[in-house]
Coordinates of C-alpha atoms and ligand atoms in Angstrom, one line a residue:
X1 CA 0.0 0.0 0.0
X2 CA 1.2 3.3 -0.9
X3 CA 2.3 5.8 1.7
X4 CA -0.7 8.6 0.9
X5 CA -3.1 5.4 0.9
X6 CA -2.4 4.6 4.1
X7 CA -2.3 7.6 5.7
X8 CA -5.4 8.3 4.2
X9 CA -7.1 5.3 5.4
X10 CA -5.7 6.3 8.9
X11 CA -7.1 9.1 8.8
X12 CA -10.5 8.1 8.4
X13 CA -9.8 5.3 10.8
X14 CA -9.1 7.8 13.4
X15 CA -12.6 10.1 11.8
X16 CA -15.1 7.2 12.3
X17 CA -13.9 3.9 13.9
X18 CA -13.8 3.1 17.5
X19 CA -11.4 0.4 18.6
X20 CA -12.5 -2.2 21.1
X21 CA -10.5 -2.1 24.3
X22 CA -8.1 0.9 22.9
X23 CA -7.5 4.6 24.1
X24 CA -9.0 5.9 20.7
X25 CA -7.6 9.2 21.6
X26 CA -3.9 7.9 22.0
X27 CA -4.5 5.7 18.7
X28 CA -5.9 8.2 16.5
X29 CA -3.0 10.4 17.4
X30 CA -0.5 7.6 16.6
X31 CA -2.4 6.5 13.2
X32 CA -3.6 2.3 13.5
X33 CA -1.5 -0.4 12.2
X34 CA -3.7 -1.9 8.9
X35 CA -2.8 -5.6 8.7
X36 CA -3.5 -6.7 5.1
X37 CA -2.7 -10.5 4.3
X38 CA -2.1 -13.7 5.6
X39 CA -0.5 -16.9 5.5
X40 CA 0.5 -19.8 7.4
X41 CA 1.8 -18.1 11.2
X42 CA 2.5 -15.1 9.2
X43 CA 0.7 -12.0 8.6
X44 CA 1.5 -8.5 6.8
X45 CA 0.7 -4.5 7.7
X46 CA 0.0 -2.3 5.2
X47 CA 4.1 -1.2 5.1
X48 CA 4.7 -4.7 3.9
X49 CA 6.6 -5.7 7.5
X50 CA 6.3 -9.6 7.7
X51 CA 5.3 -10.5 11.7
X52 CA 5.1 -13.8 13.1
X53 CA 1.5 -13.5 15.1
X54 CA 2.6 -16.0 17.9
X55 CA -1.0 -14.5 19.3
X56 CA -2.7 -16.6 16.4
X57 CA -4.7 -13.3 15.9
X58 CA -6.4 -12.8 19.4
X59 CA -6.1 -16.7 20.4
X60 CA -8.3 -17.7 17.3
X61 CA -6.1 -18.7 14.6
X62 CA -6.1 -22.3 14.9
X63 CA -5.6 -23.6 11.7
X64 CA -3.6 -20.6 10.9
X65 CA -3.9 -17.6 7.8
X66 CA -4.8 -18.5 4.6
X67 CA -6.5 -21.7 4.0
X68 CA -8.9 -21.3 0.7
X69 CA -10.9 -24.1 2.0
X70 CA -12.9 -21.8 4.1
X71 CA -13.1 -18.8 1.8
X72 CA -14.6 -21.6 -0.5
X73 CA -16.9 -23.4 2.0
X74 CA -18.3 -19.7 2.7
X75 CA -18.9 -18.9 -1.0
X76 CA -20.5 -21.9 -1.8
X77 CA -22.6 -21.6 0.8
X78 CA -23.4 -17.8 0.3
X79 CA -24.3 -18.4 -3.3
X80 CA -26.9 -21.5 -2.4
X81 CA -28.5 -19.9 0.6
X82 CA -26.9 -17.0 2.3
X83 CA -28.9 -16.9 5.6
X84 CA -32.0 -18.5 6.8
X85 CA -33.3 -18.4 10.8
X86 CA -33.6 -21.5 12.9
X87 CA -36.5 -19.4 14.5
X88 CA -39.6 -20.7 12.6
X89 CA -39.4 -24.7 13.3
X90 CA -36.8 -24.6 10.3
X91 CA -33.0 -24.7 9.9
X92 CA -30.2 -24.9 7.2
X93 CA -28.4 -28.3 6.4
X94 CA -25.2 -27.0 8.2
X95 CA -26.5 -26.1 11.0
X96 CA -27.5 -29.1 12.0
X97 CA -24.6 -31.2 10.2
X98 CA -22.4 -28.8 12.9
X99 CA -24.3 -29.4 16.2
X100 CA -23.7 -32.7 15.5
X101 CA -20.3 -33.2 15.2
X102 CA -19.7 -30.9 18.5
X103 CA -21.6 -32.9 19.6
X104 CA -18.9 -35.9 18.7
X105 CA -15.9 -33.7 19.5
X106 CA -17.4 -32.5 22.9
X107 CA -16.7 -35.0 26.3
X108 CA -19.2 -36.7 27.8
X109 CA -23.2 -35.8 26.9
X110 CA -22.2 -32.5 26.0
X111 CA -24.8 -33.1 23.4
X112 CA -27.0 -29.9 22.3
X113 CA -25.7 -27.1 21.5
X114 CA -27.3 -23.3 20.5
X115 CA -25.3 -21.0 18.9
X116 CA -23.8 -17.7 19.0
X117 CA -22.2 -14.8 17.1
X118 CA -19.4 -14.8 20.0
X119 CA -17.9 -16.0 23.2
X120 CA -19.8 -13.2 24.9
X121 CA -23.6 -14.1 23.6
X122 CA -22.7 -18.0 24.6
X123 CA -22.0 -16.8 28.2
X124 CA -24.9 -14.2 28.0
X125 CA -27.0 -17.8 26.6
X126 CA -25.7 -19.5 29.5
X127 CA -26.6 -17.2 32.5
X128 CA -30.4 -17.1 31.3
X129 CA -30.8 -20.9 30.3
X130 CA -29.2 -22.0 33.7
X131 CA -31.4 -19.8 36.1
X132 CA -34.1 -20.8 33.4
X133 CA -33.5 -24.4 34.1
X134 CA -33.5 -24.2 38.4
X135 CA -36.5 -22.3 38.2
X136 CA -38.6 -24.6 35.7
X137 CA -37.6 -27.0 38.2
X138 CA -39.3 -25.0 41.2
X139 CA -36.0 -23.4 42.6
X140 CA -35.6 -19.9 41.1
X141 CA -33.5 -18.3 44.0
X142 CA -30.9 -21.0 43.0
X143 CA -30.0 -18.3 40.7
X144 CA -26.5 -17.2 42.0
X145 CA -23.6 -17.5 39.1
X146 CA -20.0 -17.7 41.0
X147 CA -17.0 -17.2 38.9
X148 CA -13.2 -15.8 39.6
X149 CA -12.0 -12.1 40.0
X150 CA -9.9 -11.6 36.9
X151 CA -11.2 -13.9 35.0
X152 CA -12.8 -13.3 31.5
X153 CA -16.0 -14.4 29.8
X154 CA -16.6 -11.6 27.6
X155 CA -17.8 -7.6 27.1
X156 CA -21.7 -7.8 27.0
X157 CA -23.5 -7.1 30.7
X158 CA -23.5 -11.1 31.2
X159 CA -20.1 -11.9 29.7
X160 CA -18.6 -8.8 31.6
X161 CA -20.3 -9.4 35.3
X162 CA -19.7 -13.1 35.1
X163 CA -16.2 -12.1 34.6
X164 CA -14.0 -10.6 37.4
X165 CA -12.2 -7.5 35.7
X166 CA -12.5 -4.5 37.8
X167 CA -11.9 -2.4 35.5
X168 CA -14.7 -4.1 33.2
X169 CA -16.9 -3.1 35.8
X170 CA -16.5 0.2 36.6
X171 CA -17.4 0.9 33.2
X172 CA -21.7 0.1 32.9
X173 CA -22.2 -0.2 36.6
X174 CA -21.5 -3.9 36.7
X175 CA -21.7 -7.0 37.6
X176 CA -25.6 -7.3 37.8
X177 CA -27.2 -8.9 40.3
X178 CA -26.4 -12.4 42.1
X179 CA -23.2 -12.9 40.5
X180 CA -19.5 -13.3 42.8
X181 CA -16.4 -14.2 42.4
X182 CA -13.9 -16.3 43.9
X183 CA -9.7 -15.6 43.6
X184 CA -8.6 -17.3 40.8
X185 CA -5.3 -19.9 40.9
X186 CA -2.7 -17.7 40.2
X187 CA 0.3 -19.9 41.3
X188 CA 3.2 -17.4 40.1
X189 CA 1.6 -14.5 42.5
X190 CA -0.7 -16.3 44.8
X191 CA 1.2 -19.2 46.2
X192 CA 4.4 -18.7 48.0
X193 CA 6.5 -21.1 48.7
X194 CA 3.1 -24.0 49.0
X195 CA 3.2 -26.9 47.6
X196 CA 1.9 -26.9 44.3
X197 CA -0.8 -29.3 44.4
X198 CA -1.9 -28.2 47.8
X199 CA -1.8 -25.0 46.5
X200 CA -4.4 -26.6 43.9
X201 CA -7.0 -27.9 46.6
X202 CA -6.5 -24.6 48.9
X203 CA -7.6 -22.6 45.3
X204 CA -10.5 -24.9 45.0
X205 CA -11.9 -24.9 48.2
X206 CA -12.2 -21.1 47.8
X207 CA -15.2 -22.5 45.7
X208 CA -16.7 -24.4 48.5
X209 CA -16.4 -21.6 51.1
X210 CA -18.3 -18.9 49.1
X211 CA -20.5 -21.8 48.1
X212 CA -21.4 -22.1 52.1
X213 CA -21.8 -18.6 52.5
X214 CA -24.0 -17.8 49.9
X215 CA -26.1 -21.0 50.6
X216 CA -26.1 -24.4 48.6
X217 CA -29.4 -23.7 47.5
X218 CA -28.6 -20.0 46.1
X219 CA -26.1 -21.0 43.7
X220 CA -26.8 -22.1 40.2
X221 CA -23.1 -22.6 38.9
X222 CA -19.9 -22.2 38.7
X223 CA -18.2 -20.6 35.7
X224 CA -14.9 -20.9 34.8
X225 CA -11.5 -20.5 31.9
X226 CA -9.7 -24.1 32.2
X227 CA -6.9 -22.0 31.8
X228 CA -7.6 -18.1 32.5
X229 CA -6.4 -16.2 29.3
X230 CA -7.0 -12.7 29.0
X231 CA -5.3 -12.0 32.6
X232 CA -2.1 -13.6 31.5
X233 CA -2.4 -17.3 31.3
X234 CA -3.2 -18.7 34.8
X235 CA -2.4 -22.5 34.7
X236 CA -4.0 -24.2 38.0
X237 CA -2.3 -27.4 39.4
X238 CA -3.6 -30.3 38.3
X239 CA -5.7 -30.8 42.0
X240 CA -7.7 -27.6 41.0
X241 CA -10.3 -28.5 38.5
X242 CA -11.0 -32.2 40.0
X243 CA -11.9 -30.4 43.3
X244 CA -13.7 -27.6 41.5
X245 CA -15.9 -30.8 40.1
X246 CA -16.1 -32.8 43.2
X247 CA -17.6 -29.7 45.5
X248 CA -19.4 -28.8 42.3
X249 CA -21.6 -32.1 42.3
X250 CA -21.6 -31.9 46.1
X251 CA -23.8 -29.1 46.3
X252 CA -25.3 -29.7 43.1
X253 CA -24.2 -26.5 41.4
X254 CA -23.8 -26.9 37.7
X255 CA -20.1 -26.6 36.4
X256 CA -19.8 -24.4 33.2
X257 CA -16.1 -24.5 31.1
X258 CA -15.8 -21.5 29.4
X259 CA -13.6 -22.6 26.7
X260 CA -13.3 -19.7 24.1
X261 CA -9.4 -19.9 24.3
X262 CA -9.2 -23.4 25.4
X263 CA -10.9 -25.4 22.9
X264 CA -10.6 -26.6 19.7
X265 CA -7.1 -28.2 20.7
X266 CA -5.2 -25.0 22.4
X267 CA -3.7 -27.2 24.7
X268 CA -2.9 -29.9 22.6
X269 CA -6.2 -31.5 23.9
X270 CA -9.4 -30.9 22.0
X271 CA -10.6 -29.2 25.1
X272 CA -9.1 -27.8 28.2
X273 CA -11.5 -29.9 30.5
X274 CA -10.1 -32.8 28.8
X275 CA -6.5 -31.1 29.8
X276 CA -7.2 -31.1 33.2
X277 CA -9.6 -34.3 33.2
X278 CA -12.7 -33.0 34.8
X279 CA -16.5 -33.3 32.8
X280 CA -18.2 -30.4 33.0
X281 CA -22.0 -29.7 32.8
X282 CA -22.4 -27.0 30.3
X283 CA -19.2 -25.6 27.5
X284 CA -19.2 -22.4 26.0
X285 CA -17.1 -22.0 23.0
X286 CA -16.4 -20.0 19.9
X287 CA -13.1 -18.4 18.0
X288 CA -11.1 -21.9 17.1
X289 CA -14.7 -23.3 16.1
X290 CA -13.7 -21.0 12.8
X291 CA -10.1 -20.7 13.8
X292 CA -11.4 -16.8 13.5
X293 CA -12.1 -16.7 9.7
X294 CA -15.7 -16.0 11.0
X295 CA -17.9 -14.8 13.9
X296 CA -19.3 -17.9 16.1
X297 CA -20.2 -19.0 19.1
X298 CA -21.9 -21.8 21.3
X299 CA -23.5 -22.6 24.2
X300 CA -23.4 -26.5 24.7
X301 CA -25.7 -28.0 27.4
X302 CA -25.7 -31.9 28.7
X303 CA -28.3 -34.2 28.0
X304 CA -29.7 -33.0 31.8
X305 CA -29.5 -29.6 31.2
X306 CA -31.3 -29.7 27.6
X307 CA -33.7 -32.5 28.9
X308 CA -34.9 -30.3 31.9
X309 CA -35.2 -27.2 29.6
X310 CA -37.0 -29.6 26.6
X311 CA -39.5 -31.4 28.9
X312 CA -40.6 -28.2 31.5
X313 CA -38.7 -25.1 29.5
X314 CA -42.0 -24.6 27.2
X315 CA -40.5 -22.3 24.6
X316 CA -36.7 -20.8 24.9
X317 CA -37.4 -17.1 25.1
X318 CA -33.8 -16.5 23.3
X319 CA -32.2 -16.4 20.1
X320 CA -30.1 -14.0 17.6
X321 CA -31.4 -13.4 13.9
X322 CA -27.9 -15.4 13.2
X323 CA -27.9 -18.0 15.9
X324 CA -26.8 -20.8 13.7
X325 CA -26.1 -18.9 10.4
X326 CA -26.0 -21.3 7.4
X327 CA -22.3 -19.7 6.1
X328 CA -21.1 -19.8 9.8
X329 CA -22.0 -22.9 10.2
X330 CA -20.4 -24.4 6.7
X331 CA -17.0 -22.3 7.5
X332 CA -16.8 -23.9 11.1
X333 CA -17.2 -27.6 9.2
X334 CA -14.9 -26.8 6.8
X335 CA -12.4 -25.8 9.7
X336 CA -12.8 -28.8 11.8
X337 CA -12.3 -31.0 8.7
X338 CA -9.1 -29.5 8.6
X339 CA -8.2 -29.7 12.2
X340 CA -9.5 -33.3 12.0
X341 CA -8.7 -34.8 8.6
X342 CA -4.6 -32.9 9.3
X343 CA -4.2 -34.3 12.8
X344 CA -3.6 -30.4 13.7
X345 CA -4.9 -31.0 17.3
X346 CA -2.5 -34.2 17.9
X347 CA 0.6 -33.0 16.3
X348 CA 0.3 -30.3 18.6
X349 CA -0.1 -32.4 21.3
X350 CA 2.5 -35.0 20.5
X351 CA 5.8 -32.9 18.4
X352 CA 5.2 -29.1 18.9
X353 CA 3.8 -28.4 22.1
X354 CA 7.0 -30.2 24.0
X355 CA 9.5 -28.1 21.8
X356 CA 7.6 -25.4 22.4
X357 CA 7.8 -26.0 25.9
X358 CA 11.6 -26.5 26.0
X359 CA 11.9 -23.4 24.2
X360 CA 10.2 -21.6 25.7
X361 CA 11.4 -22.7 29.2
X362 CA 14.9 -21.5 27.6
X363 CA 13.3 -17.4 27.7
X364 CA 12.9 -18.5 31.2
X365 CA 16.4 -17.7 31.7
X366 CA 16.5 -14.3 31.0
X367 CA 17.2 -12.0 33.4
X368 CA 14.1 -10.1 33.1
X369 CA 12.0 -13.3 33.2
X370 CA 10.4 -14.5 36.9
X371 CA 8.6 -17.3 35.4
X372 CA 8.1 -19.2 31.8
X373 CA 4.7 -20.9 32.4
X374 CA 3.1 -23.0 29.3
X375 CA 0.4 -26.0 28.7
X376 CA 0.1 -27.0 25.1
X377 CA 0.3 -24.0 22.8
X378 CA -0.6 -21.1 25.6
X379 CA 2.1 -19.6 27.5
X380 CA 3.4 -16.7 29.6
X381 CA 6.8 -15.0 30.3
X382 CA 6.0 -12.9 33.5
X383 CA 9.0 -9.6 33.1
X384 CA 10.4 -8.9 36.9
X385 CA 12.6 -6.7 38.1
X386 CA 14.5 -9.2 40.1
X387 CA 14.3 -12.8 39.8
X388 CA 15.5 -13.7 43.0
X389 CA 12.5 -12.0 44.6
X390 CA 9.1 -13.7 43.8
X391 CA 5.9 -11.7 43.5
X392 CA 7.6 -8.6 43.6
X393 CA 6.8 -6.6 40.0
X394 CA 7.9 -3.5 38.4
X395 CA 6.3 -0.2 39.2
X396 CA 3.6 1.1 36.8
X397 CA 2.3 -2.4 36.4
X398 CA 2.1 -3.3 32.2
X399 CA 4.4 -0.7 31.2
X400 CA 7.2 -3.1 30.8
X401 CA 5.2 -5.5 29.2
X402 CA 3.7 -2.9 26.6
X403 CA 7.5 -1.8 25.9
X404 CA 8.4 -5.6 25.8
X405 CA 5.1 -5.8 23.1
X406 CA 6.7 -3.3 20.7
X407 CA 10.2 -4.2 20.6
X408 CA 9.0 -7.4 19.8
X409 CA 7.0 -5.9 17.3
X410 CA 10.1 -3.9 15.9
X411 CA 11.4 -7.4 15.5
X412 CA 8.8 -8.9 13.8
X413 CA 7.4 -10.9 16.3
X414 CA 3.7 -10.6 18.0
X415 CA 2.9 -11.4 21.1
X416 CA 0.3 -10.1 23.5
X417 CA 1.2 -8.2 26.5
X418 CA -1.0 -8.4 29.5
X419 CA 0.1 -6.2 32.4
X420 CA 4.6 -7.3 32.3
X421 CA 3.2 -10.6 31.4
X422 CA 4.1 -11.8 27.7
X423 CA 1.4 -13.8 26.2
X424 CA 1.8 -16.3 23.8
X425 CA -0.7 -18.6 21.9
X426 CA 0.8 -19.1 18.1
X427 CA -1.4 -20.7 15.4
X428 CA -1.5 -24.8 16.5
X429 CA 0.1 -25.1 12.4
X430 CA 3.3 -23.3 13.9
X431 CA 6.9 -25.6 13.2
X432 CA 9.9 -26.2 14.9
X433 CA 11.7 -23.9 12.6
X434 CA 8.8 -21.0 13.1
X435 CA 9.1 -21.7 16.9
X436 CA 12.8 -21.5 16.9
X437 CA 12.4 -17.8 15.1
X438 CA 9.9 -17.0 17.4
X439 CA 12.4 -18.2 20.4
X440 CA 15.1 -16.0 18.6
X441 CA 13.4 -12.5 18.0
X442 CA 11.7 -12.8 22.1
X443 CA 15.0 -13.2 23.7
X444 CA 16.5 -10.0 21.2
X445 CA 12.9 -8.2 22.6
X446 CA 13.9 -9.7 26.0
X447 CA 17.5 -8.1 25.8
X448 CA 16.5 -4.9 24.2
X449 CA 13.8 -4.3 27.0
X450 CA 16.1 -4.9 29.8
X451 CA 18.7 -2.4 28.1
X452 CA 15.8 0.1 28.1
X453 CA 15.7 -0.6 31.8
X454 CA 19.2 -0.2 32.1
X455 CA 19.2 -4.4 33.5
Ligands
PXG1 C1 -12.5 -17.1 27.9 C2 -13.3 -16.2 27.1 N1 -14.7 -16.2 27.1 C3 -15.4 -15.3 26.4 C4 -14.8 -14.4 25.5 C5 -15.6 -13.5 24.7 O1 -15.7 -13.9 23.4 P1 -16.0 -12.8 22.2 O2 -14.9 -11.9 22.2 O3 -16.1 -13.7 21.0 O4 -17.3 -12.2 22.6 C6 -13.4 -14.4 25.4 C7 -12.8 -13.5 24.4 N2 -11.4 -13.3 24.6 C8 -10.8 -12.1 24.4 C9 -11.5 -11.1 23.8 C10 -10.8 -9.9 23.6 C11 -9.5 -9.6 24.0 C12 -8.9 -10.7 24.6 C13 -7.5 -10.4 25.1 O5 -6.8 -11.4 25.6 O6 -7.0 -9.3 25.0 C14 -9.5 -11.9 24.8 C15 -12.6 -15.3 26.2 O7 -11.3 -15.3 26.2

């Protein structure tokens, strides 16, 4: 793209488009990056730089840029029938074709699924069709959602209360009503010198407590990330989730896996419950169900859930125009052909996510880096000031880790930054050689940022 094109098209940019989760003001002065092609674990901006997104786009990117198969699938689906509802006892072939093989990828009677245009709408879907099923079943104050502070399950007034970002909630009065949180396991900061797996069960039990406070028969579920993303990659030990489940069916509080990052093979599993081996009630997913190449989501309920909300429900007072939208639908097929048909989810598992793990326990070394935590193909590099002295960080919390961001960046290498932690989540297509280039260009980012700090 020419240089007076792009300025141009900044300009208007900074005119009439409002970012999500960006200081407009800052950006329009700065002029937006316009990323224009891509292919493979590669894309390009508009100034021709080359960048290896080891983000996978914003954790989506499965199957990686580029694949025609999907462009196709969406075109020949577009040109046969664009859109139809699922509103008027009808549906479209793929629709149908693709609630069933979720239900075939999904563990255990995960077996019914309604769908989304995001990750937010299939948590929004969730809060109303699990206090919808407790009170068709004569128990509507077991209403209560509990979920962790920091954790993430989207922007709309559900999504955003259900998750624990402060920050979220300041903004909209939030969370609404009869939704709390728990603290999340957060090992690197929140566990000392405990044993890890105790550490584990004492995380868990937080469930439990609030559980007792609130009243057993107050709480309709628990929601959770298997492994919480957006804050900067919290990996529980493996005692957490199997105590999560255990005090979950103790009390009879549904357990909910919100697995927008975590599914669709993320952590070399298919699904992050399968990661950690627990079975939960209820699944919400989206962005590697299209590896990104198009809005979707789903909520997926068991067969006691959906048979509750079948047999005493009456009609589901909930939908979107596109809930199940026939091109949607077709591109996500078309994607987990590819993701089955390539073995994508299994060479993860079984060659790249243990290189990747060496490697990227190698960045661990740096100087600047107090911990190199990974599971599968998700991974953090948390930046200190002093390695020796855990749970101590710098001052101005994020500002090293959006300096880190950009020399990276400068080096042609993406990665997300979440307060000084360095995020990484690389299309599950990524190689050896592309994961030895990624290792290369973080530890030049890793040395150029601790010269900036004079380290
Ligand atoms: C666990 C989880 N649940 C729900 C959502 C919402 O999905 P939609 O965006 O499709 O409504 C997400 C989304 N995840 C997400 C969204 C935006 C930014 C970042 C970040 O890490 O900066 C992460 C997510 O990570």
């Amino acid at each position: 793209m020419d240089h007076k094109t792009l300025e141009h098209l900044q300009h208007l940019d900074a005119a009439h488009h409002l970012h999500p989760f960006n200081d407009n003001a800052a950006l329009a002065a700065k002029g937006t990056r316009i990323l224009t092609r891509g292919e493979g674990c590669y894309v390009w901006d508009a100034e021709g730089h080359k960048l290896l997104d080891a983000f996978a786009g914003l954790w989506c990117v499965n199957i990686g840029y580029g694949r025609a198969e999907l462009g196709d699938a969406a075109a020949t689906q577009m040109r046969t029938l664009a859109y139809y509802n699922s509103f008027f006892q009808c549906t479209t072939e793929p629709t149908i074709r693709l609630a069933a093989e979720i239900a075939e990828l999904t563990p255990g009677d995960l077996n019914h699924a309604f769908f989304t245009n995001s990750g937010s709408e299939a948590n929004d879907t969730i809060l109303r069709l699990v206090r919808h099923f407790w009170a068709v079943q004569d128990q509507p104050r077991k209403n209560i959602f509990i979920g962790r502070h920091d954790g993430y399950h989207g922007t709309t007034m559900a999504g955003a209360s259900l998750g624990g970002m402060k920050g979220m909630h300041k903004q909209g009065g939030l969370p609404i009503p009869d939704i709390h949180h728990i603290d999340p396991p957060y090992p690197f900061g929140d566990a000392g010198d405990m044993d890890p797996e105790e550490y584990g069960l004492l995380a868990a039990r937080r469930l439990e407590d609030k559980i007792l406070e609130l009243g057993p028969e107050r709480v309709a579920a628990f929601i959770g990330e298997p492994i919480m993303g957006a804050i900067g990659v919290y990996i529980p030990p493996r005692s957490y989730w199997p105590e999560i489940e255990r005090i979950c069916r103790k009390y009879d509080v549904l357990l909910v896996a919100d697995e927008v990052i975590c599914g669709f093979g993320r952590t070399g599993e298919w699904f992050g419950s399968q990661y950690f081996g627990f079975q939960p009630d209820v699944m919400t997913i989206a962005k590697g169900i299209t590896s990104g190449y198009i809005p979707l989501g789903a909520a997926i309920f068991n067969d006691r859930v959906a048979g509750v909300l079948a047999a005493q429900g009456g009609e589901l007072a909930h939908g979107c125009t596109y809930s199940g939208h026939p091109v949607c639908a077709a591109v996500a097929l078309e994607n987990l052909r590819i993701l089955r048909d390539e073995r994508v989810v299994e060479h993860a598992r079984v060659d790249i996510a243990p290189y990747l793990a060496t490697r990227w326990a190698e960045l661990g070394e740096h100087r600047l880096v107090g911990e190199a935590r990974i599971a599968g193909l998700m991974g953090a590099l948390e930046l200190v000031p002093d390695k020796r002295r855990r749970g101590e960080y710098f001052p101005g919390r994020g500002k090293v880790g959006a300096l880190c961001r950009d020399i990276a960046l400068r080096h042609g290498l993406i990665l997300r930054a979440t307060y000084d932690a360095m995020l990484l989540s690389p299309p599950l297509v990524i190689t050896r050689l592309q994961v030895d280039e990624l290792f290369d260009k973080a530890w030049k980012a890793l040395d150029e940022c601790a010269q900036a700090l004079g380290k």
